[in-house]
PDB file of C-alpha atoms and ligand atoms in Angstrom:
ATOM      1  CA  UNK P  19       0.114   0.401   0.245  1.00 41.00           C
ATOM      2  CA  UNK P  20       1.654   3.819  -0.905  1.00 51.00           C
ATOM      3  CA  UNK P  21       0.079   6.861  -0.123  1.00 71.00           C
ATOM      4  CA  UNK P  22      -1.624   8.526  -1.771  1.00 71.00           C
ATOM      5  CA  UNK P  23      -0.422  11.337  -3.690  1.00 87.00           C
ATOM      6  CA  UNK P  24      -1.905  14.303  -5.280  1.00 93.00           C
ATOM      7  CA  UNK P  25      -0.645  16.792  -7.582  1.00 94.00           C
ATOM      8  CA  UNK P  26      -0.617  20.903  -8.639  1.00 95.00           C
ATOM      9  CA  UNK P  27       0.570  20.618 -12.504  1.00 95.00           C
ATOM     10  CA  UNK P  28       2.295  23.691 -13.645  1.00 96.00           C
ATOM     11  CA  UNK P  29       3.405  25.095 -17.713  1.00 96.00           C
ATOM     12  CA  UNK P  30       5.691  27.767 -17.762  1.00 96.00           C
ATOM     13  CA  UNK P  31       5.410  29.056 -14.337  1.00 97.00           C
ATOM     14  CA  UNK P  32       1.682  28.602 -13.784  1.00 97.00           C
ATOM     15  CA  UNK P  33      -0.506  26.630 -12.727  1.00 97.00           C
ATOM     16  CA  UNK P  34      -3.152  24.273 -14.531  1.00 96.00           C
ATOM     17  CA  UNK P  35      -6.538  23.242 -13.845  1.00 95.00           C
ATOM     18  CA  UNK P  36      -9.218  20.797 -14.780  1.00 92.00           C
ATOM     19  CA  UNK P  37     -12.070  22.106 -16.175  1.00 90.00           C
ATOM     20  CA  UNK P  38     -13.879  22.716 -13.465  1.00 91.00           C
ATOM     21  CA  UNK P  39     -11.320  25.011 -12.014  1.00 92.00           C
ATOM     22  CA  UNK P  40     -10.102  22.404  -9.803  1.00 93.00           C
ATOM     23  CA  UNK P  41      -5.981  22.398  -9.043  1.00 94.00           C
ATOM     24  CA  UNK P  42      -5.674  19.425  -7.102  1.00 92.00           C
ATOM     25  CA  UNK P  43      -5.206  15.969  -9.445  1.00 90.00           C
ATOM     26  CA  UNK P  44      -6.116  12.680  -7.348  1.00 85.00           C
ATOM     27  CA  UNK P  45      -4.006  11.129  -9.854  1.00 77.00           C
ATOM     28  CA  UNK P  46      -1.466  11.703 -12.372  1.00 74.00           C
ATOM     29  CA  UNK P  47      -3.191  12.276 -15.002  1.00 66.00           C
ATOM     30  CA  UNK P  48      -0.897  12.358 -18.409  1.00 73.00           C
ATOM     31  CA  UNK P  49       1.036  10.006 -18.773  1.00 74.00           C
ATOM     32  CA  UNK P  50       1.926  10.465 -22.179  1.00 78.00           C
ATOM     33  CA  UNK P  51       3.052  13.694 -20.985  1.00 84.00           C
ATOM     34  CA  UNK P  52       7.135  14.688 -20.414  1.00 89.00           C
ATOM     35  CA  UNK P  53       7.697  16.260 -16.894  1.00 91.00           C
ATOM     36  CA  UNK P  54      10.786  18.687 -16.559  1.00 92.00           C
ATOM     37  CA  UNK P  55      10.664  18.271 -12.896  1.00 92.00           C
ATOM     38  CA  UNK P  56       8.760  17.016  -9.644  1.00 91.00           C
ATOM     39  CA  UNK P  57       8.474  19.562  -6.132  1.00 93.00           C
ATOM     40  CA  UNK P  58       7.206  18.154  -3.116  1.00 92.00           C
ATOM     41  CA  UNK P  59       4.679  20.452  -1.452  1.00 94.00           C
ATOM     42  CA  UNK P  60       3.292  18.350   1.623  1.00 94.00           C
ATOM     43  CA  UNK P  61       2.855  15.709   2.571  1.00 93.00           C
ATOM     44  CA  UNK P  62       1.307  12.935  -0.252  1.00 93.00           C
ATOM     45  CA  UNK P  63       1.252  16.647  -2.739  1.00 94.00           C
ATOM     46  CA  UNK P  64       3.811  17.061  -5.391  1.00 93.00           C
ATOM     47  CA  UNK P  65       4.410  19.829  -7.897  1.00 95.00           C
ATOM     48  CA  UNK P  66       4.845  18.367 -11.888  1.00 94.00           C
ATOM     49  CA  UNK P  67       6.212  21.021 -14.259  1.00 95.00           C
ATOM     50  CA  UNK P  68       5.231  19.490 -17.812  1.00 94.00           C
ATOM     51  CA  UNK P  69       6.931  20.208 -20.275  1.00 93.00           C
ATOM     52  CA  UNK P  70       4.331  20.402 -22.893  1.00 91.00           C
ATOM     53  CA  UNK P  71       0.414  21.425 -21.238  1.00 89.00           C
ATOM     54  CA  UNK P  72      -2.515  18.973 -22.466  1.00 87.00           C
ATOM     55  CA  UNK P  73      -4.108  20.669 -24.558  1.00 87.00           C
ATOM     56  CA  UNK P  74      -7.641  19.721 -22.031  1.00 88.00           C
ATOM     57  CA  UNK P  75      -6.047  21.462 -18.798  1.00 91.00           C
ATOM     58  CA  UNK P  76      -6.373  25.445 -18.290  1.00 94.00           C
ATOM     59  CA  UNK P  77      -4.708  28.198 -17.283  1.00 95.00           C
ATOM     60  CA  UNK P  78      -5.752  28.319 -13.294  1.00 97.00           C
ATOM     61  CA  UNK P  79      -7.745  31.837 -12.175  1.00 96.00           C
ATOM     62  CA  UNK P  80      -5.427  31.660  -8.550  1.00 95.00           C
ATOM     63  CA  UNK P  81      -7.093  34.504  -7.450  1.00 92.00           C
ATOM     64  CA  UNK P  82     -10.128  33.428  -7.771  1.00 93.00           C
ATOM     65  CA  UNK P  83      -8.950  30.480  -6.212  1.00 95.00           C
ATOM     66  CA  UNK P  84      -6.781  31.634  -3.250  1.00 94.00           C
ATOM     67  CA  UNK P  85     -10.313  33.224  -3.068  1.00 91.00           C
ATOM     68  CA  UNK P  86     -12.394  30.362  -2.100  1.00 92.00           C
ATOM     69  CA  UNK P  87      -9.731  28.020  -0.050  1.00 94.00           C
ATOM     70  CA  UNK P  88      -9.223  27.225   3.364  1.00 94.00           C
ATOM     71  CA  UNK P  89      -5.610  28.053   5.503  1.00 91.00           C
ATOM     72  CA  UNK P  90      -4.429  24.902   4.246  1.00 93.00           C
ATOM     73  CA  UNK P  91      -5.266  24.805   0.697  1.00 94.00           C
ATOM     74  CA  UNK P  92      -4.215  29.025   0.182  1.00 95.00           C
ATOM     75  CA  UNK P  93      -1.014  27.720   1.700  1.00 95.00           C
ATOM     76  CA  UNK P  94      -0.385  25.225  -0.840  1.00 96.00           C
ATOM     77  CA  UNK P  95      -1.201  26.844  -3.542  1.00 97.00           C
ATOM     78  CA  UNK P  96       0.868  29.709  -2.801  1.00 97.00           C
ATOM     79  CA  UNK P  97       3.830  27.224  -2.475  1.00 97.00           C
ATOM     80  CA  UNK P  98       2.956  25.454  -5.237  1.00 98.00           C
ATOM     81  CA  UNK P  99       2.357  28.758  -7.353  1.00 98.00           C
ATOM     82  CA  UNK P 100       5.903  29.693  -6.341  1.00 98.00           C
ATOM     83  CA  UNK P 101       7.556  27.495  -6.918  1.00 97.00           C
ATOM     84  CA  UNK P 102       6.310  27.049 -10.474  1.00 97.00           C
ATOM     85  CA  UNK P 103       7.314  30.428 -11.540  1.00 97.00           C
ATOM     86  CA  UNK P 104      10.730  30.252  -9.964  1.00 97.00           C
ATOM     87  CA  UNK P 105      11.304  26.581 -11.522  1.00 97.00           C
ATOM     88  CA  UNK P 106      10.368  28.524 -14.750  1.00 96.00           C
ATOM     89  CA  UNK P 107      12.688  31.768 -14.149  1.00 96.00           C
ATOM     90  CA  UNK P 108      15.759  30.169 -12.711  1.00 96.00           C
ATOM     91  CA  UNK P 109      17.299  27.780 -15.470  1.00 96.00           C
ATOM     92  CA  UNK P 110      21.120  28.992 -15.443  1.00 98.00           C
ATOM     93  CA  UNK P 111      23.119  29.727 -12.354  1.00 98.00           C
ATOM     94  CA  UNK P 112      23.794  33.482 -11.740  1.00 97.00           C
ATOM     95  CA  UNK P 113      27.234  33.059 -11.793  1.00 98.00           C
ATOM     96  CA  UNK P 114      28.528  30.919 -13.963  1.00 98.00           C
ATOM     97  CA  UNK P 115      25.807  30.531 -16.510  1.00 98.00           C
ATOM     98  CA  UNK P 116      25.933  27.062 -16.661  1.00 98.00           C
ATOM     99  CA  UNK P 117      22.389  25.003 -16.941  1.00 98.00           C
ATOM    100  CA  UNK P 118      20.986  23.778 -12.961  1.00 97.00           C
ATOM    101  CA  UNK P 119      19.590  21.140 -12.144  1.00 94.00           C
ATOM    102  CA  UNK P 120      17.188  20.023  -8.538  1.00 91.00           C
ATOM    103  CA  UNK P 121      18.878  19.176  -5.890  1.00 92.00           C
ATOM    104  CA  UNK P 122      18.012  15.383  -4.647  1.00 86.00           C
ATOM    105  CA  UNK P 123      17.530  16.685  -1.175  1.00 88.00           C
ATOM    106  CA  UNK P 124      17.035  20.313  -0.781  1.00 91.00           C
ATOM    107  CA  UNK P 125      14.249  21.868  -2.217  1.00 94.00           C
ATOM    108  CA  UNK P 126      16.889  24.607  -4.539  1.00 95.00           C
ATOM    109  CA  UNK P 127      18.736  23.821  -7.678  1.00 96.00           C
ATOM    110  CA  UNK P 128      22.583  23.200  -7.860  1.00 96.00           C
ATOM    111  CA  UNK P 129      25.096  24.379 -10.164  1.00 97.00           C
ATOM    112  CA  UNK P 130      27.472  21.075 -10.786  1.00 97.00           C
ATOM    113  CA  UNK P 131      30.257  23.571 -12.011  1.00 98.00           C
ATOM    114  CA  UNK P 132      30.981  25.744  -9.690  1.00 98.00           C
ATOM    115  CA  UNK P 133      28.802  24.537  -6.596  1.00 96.00           C
ATOM    116  CA  UNK P 134      26.223  27.358  -6.600  1.00 97.00           C
ATOM    117  CA  UNK P 135      22.585  26.510  -4.572  1.00 96.00           C
ATOM    118  CA  UNK P 136      19.329  28.624  -4.795  1.00 95.00           C
ATOM    119  CA  UNK P 137      16.420  28.687  -3.592  1.00 96.00           C
ATOM    120  CA  UNK P 138      12.883  29.132  -4.842  1.00 96.00           C
ATOM    121  CA  UNK P 139      12.874  33.067  -4.316  1.00 95.00           C
ATOM    122  CA  UNK P 140      10.393  34.390  -1.495  1.00 97.00           C
ATOM    123  CA  UNK P 141      10.608  38.738  -1.599  1.00 98.00           C
ATOM    124  CA  UNK P 142       9.163  40.381   1.261  1.00 98.00           C
ATOM    125  CA  UNK P 143       7.028  43.128   1.524  1.00 98.00           C
ATOM    126  CA  UNK P 144       5.694  45.364   4.366  1.00 98.00           C
ATOM    127  CA  UNK P 145       1.662  46.193   4.743  1.00 98.00           C
ATOM    128  CA  UNK P 146       0.705  48.146   6.883  1.00 98.00           C
ATOM    129  CA  UNK P 147      -2.464  49.719   8.356  1.00 98.00           C
ATOM    130  CA  UNK P 148      -2.435  53.423   9.330  1.00 98.00           C
ATOM    131  CA  UNK P 149      -4.758  54.355  11.825  1.00 98.00           C
ATOM    132  CA  UNK P 150      -5.492  57.272  14.616  1.00 98.00           C
ATOM    133  CA  UNK P 151      -8.349  57.113  16.745  1.00 96.00           C
ATOM    134  CA  UNK P 152     -10.748  56.405  15.453  1.00 97.00           C
ATOM    135  CA  UNK P 153     -10.275  56.995  11.734  1.00 98.00           C
ATOM    136  CA  UNK P 154      -8.063  55.146   9.744  1.00 98.00           C
ATOM    137  CA  UNK P 155      -5.927  55.585   6.729  1.00 98.00           C
ATOM    138  CA  UNK P 156      -6.670  53.602   3.330  1.00 98.00           C
ATOM    139  CA  UNK P 157      -5.519  54.747  -0.308  1.00 98.00           C
ATOM    140  CA  UNK P 158      -6.103  53.899  -4.111  1.00 98.00           C
ATOM    141  CA  UNK P 159      -3.799  52.426  -6.135  1.00 97.00           C
ATOM    142  CA  UNK P 160      -4.733  52.880 -10.272  1.00 96.00           C
ATOM    143  CA  UNK P 161      -4.267  49.340 -10.053  1.00 94.00           C
ATOM    144  CA  UNK P 162      -6.922  48.331  -8.261  1.00 94.00           C
ATOM    145  CA  UNK P 163     -10.860  48.915  -9.365  1.00 94.00           C
ATOM    146  CA  UNK P 164     -12.361  52.173  -9.544  1.00 95.00           C
ATOM    147  CA  UNK P 165     -13.335  53.263  -5.445  1.00 95.00           C
ATOM    148  CA  UNK P 166     -11.441  50.427  -3.503  1.00 97.00           C
ATOM    149  CA  UNK P 167      -9.040  51.596  -1.326  1.00 98.00           C
ATOM    150  CA  UNK P 168      -6.483  49.169   0.820  1.00 98.00           C
ATOM    151  CA  UNK P 169      -3.466  49.942   3.132  1.00 98.00           C
ATOM    152  CA  UNK P 170      -0.439  50.682   2.461  1.00 98.00           C
ATOM    153  CA  UNK P 171       2.325  48.014   0.905  1.00 98.00           C
ATOM    154  CA  UNK P 172       5.809  48.172  -0.470  1.00 98.00           C
ATOM    155  CA  UNK P 173       8.740  45.859  -0.590  1.00 98.00           C
ATOM    156  CA  UNK P 174      11.608  45.690   1.869  1.00 98.00           C
ATOM    157  CA  UNK P 175      14.649  46.696   0.144  1.00 98.00           C
ATOM    158  CA  UNK P 176      17.898  45.440   0.664  1.00 97.00           C
ATOM    159  CA  UNK P 177      20.038  46.238   4.557  1.00 98.00           C
ATOM    160  CA  UNK P 178      16.019  47.424   5.588  1.00 98.00           C
ATOM    161  CA  UNK P 179      14.427  46.502   8.749  1.00 98.00           C
ATOM    162  CA  UNK P 180      10.582  45.821   8.190  1.00 98.00           C
ATOM    163  CA  UNK P 181      10.180  48.618  10.881  1.00 98.00           C
ATOM    164  CA  UNK P 182      12.442  51.201   9.147  1.00 98.00           C
ATOM    165  CA  UNK P 183      10.361  49.917   5.599  1.00 98.00           C
ATOM    166  CA  UNK P 184       7.166  50.148   6.981  1.00 98.00           C
ATOM    167  CA  UNK P 185       8.242  54.164   7.794  1.00 98.00           C
ATOM    168  CA  UNK P 186       9.720  54.852   4.580  1.00 98.00           C
ATOM    169  CA  UNK P 187       6.663  53.147   2.385  1.00 98.00           C
ATOM    170  CA  UNK P 188       4.384  55.432   3.897  1.00 98.00           C
ATOM    171  CA  UNK P 189       6.426  58.834   4.134  1.00 98.00           C
ATOM    172  CA  UNK P 190       6.873  58.301   0.094  1.00 98.00           C
ATOM    173  CA  UNK P 191       3.827  57.367  -0.388  1.00 98.00           C
ATOM    174  CA  UNK P 192       0.956  59.628   1.222  1.00 98.00           C
ATOM    175  CA  UNK P 193       4.302  61.909   3.392  1.00 98.00           C
ATOM    176  CA  UNK P 194       3.133  61.170   6.865  1.00 98.00           C
ATOM    177  CA  UNK P 195       5.038  59.821  10.235  1.00 98.00           C
ATOM    178  CA  UNK P 196       3.962  57.499  12.185  1.00 98.00           C
ATOM    179  CA  UNK P 197       5.149  55.776  15.286  1.00 98.00           C
ATOM    180  CA  UNK P 198       4.143  52.772  18.016  1.00 98.00           C
ATOM    181  CA  UNK P 199       4.689  50.346  14.496  1.00 98.00           C
ATOM    182  CA  UNK P 200       3.591  46.975  15.437  1.00 98.00           C
ATOM    183  CA  UNK P 201       4.067  43.164  13.837  1.00 98.00           C
ATOM    184  CA  UNK P 202       0.321  41.509  13.423  1.00 98.00           C
ATOM    185  CA  UNK P 203       0.847  38.699  11.028  1.00 97.00           C
ATOM    186  CA  UNK P 204       1.903  37.187   7.711  1.00 97.00           C
ATOM    187  CA  UNK P 205       0.147  35.724   4.923  1.00 97.00           C
ATOM    188  CA  UNK P 206       1.838  34.484   1.806  1.00 96.00           C
ATOM    189  CA  UNK P 207       0.749  36.371  -1.599  1.00 96.00           C
ATOM    190  CA  UNK P 208       2.024  34.520  -4.493  1.00 96.00           C
ATOM    191  CA  UNK P 209       2.253  37.176  -7.546  1.00 94.00           C
ATOM    192  CA  UNK P 210       4.684  35.803  -8.142  1.00 95.00           C
ATOM    193  CA  UNK P 211       6.820  35.109  -4.741  1.00 96.00           C
ATOM    194  CA  UNK P 212       6.247  38.056  -1.566  1.00 97.00           C
ATOM    195  CA  UNK P 213       5.581  37.582   2.107  1.00 98.00           C
ATOM    196  CA  UNK P 214       3.490  40.080   3.325  1.00 98.00           C
ATOM    197  CA  UNK P 215       4.584  41.364   6.537  1.00 98.00           C
ATOM    198  CA  UNK P 216       1.285  42.848   7.839  1.00 98.00           C
ATOM    199  CA  UNK P 217       1.487  45.536  10.493  1.00 98.00           C
ATOM    200  CA  UNK P 218      -0.424  48.550  12.270  1.00 98.00           C
ATOM    201  CA  UNK P 219       0.992  52.309  13.040  1.00 98.00           C
ATOM    202  CA  UNK P 220      -0.058  55.084  14.624  1.00 98.00           C
ATOM    203  CA  UNK P 221      -0.513  58.369  12.811  1.00 98.00           C
ATOM    204  CA  UNK P 222       2.047  61.116  13.794  1.00 98.00           C
ATOM    205  CA  UNK P 223       1.882  63.664  11.838  1.00 97.00           C
ATOM    206  CA  UNK P 224       2.040  65.350   8.477  1.00 97.00           C
ATOM    207  CA  UNK P 225      -0.008  65.768   5.421  1.00 97.00           C
ATOM    208  CA  UNK P 226      -1.489  63.542   3.165  1.00 97.00           C
ATOM    209  CA  UNK P 227       0.224  63.992  -0.030  1.00 97.00           C
ATOM    210  CA  UNK P 228      -0.286  61.175  -2.004  1.00 97.00           C
ATOM    211  CA  UNK P 229       2.958  60.562  -4.415  1.00 97.00           C
ATOM    212  CA  UNK P 230       0.533  60.663  -7.684  1.00 97.00           C
ATOM    213  CA  UNK P 231       1.939  56.957  -9.218  1.00 96.00           C
ATOM    214  CA  UNK P 232       1.514  54.271  -6.521  1.00 95.00           C
ATOM    215  CA  UNK P 233      -1.163  55.937  -4.599  1.00 97.00           C
ATOM    216  CA  UNK P 234      -3.282  58.670  -6.157  1.00 97.00           C
ATOM    217  CA  UNK P 235      -5.986  58.942  -3.847  1.00 97.00           C
ATOM    218  CA  UNK P 236      -5.459  58.711   0.190  1.00 98.00           C
ATOM    219  CA  UNK P 237      -8.303  59.675   2.475  1.00 98.00           C
ATOM    220  CA  UNK P 238      -9.502  58.560   6.655  1.00 98.00           C
ATOM    221  CA  UNK P 239     -11.457  56.906   6.704  1.00 98.00           C
ATOM    222  CA  UNK P 240     -14.213  55.851  10.256  1.00 98.00           C
ATOM    223  CA  UNK P 241     -15.954  52.002  10.666  1.00 97.00           C
ATOM    224  CA  UNK P 242     -19.559  54.013   9.657  1.00 95.00           C
ATOM    225  CA  UNK P 243     -18.058  55.294   6.491  1.00 95.00           C
ATOM    226  CA  UNK P 244     -15.571  52.706   4.955  1.00 97.00           C
ATOM    227  CA  UNK P 245     -15.353  53.047   1.110  1.00 97.00           C
ATOM    228  CA  UNK P 246     -14.938  49.246  -1.381  1.00 97.00           C
ATOM    229  CA  UNK P 247     -12.558  47.702   0.871  1.00 97.00           C
ATOM    230  CA  UNK P 248      -9.922  44.267  -0.660  1.00 95.00           C
ATOM    231  CA  UNK P 249     -11.445  40.955  -0.573  1.00 92.00           C
ATOM    232  CA  UNK P 250     -11.456  38.853   3.208  1.00 90.00           C
ATOM    233  CA  UNK P 251      -9.016  36.306   1.961  1.00 91.00           C
ATOM    234  CA  UNK P 252      -6.449  39.188   1.633  1.00 94.00           C
ATOM    235  CA  UNK P 253      -3.996  40.459   4.525  1.00 97.00           C
ATOM    236  CA  UNK P 254      -4.924  43.858   3.969  1.00 97.00           C
ATOM    237  CA  UNK P 255      -8.973  43.324   4.724  1.00 97.00           C
ATOM    238  CA  UNK P 256      -7.395  40.999   7.528  1.00 96.00           C
ATOM    239  CA  UNK P 257      -5.903  44.225   8.703  1.00 98.00           C
ATOM    240  CA  UNK P 258      -9.127  46.579   8.296  1.00 98.00           C
ATOM    241  CA  UNK P 259     -10.815  43.863  10.206  1.00 97.00           C
ATOM    242  CA  UNK P 260      -9.123  44.656  13.152  1.00 97.00           C
ATOM    243  CA  UNK P 261      -9.527  47.969  12.847  1.00 97.00           C
ATOM    244  CA  UNK P 262     -12.947  47.299  12.684  1.00 97.00           C
ATOM    245  CA  UNK P 263     -13.418  45.657  15.615  1.00 96.00           C
ATOM    246  CA  UNK P 264     -11.408  47.296  17.624  1.00 95.00           C
ATOM    247  CA  UNK P 265      -8.436  45.459  18.163  1.00 92.00           C
ATOM    248  CA  UNK P 266      -5.625  48.015  17.255  1.00 90.00           C
TER     249      UNK P 266
HETATM  250 ZN1   ZN E  16      27.538  28.300 -11.014  1.00 94.16          ZN
END
């Protein structure tokens, strides 16, 4: 009796699904398709990277899928999506240019010419809700749907602490200062390989001045005049829900 093995499949960095938008396959469905690689995701679940895309499969709408799954499945899909992108985009050694191969033991690719190992890329980002008593600061990014407002976010730069990134991003994007920066929680965000570190911070001064690029509109909102918010599965919404519930 072998263990039950399920598969997620990817091709060219994208997860695939069946015609019902289900990404998890109970048995390996394509005996005639060559695999570039196979990576363990969890107990009894593997990612198969296909060389060619079987015509009966579709690209998975990852955002929609993540919105409807539980925390365990969210983690599985986020891990699969990030490894799929990493496999697709890291094919040669960044030091000597030789083609890299999957390591036999670790989740890594190794260069047999110079010995360099590369691991799946994770890009740390901060995401922060600024609060000021009974109001919170929400902002509109031009990539959002019209009328949608959310928390502020940005990548942590080389050599920077997460707290310093929080203060810098807020200053750059909306021109205000904060204090009492406190960590809340984190979430893998596989678009394509972010790790969102969620914070709350208190307003400490300055005029709201959107930078006009990342942020085109920003404002202070109370619980009873909130705008259109991000979907419930996103960490931004979780931070806003804490404000709504008075846990901040
Ligand atoms: Zn090398």
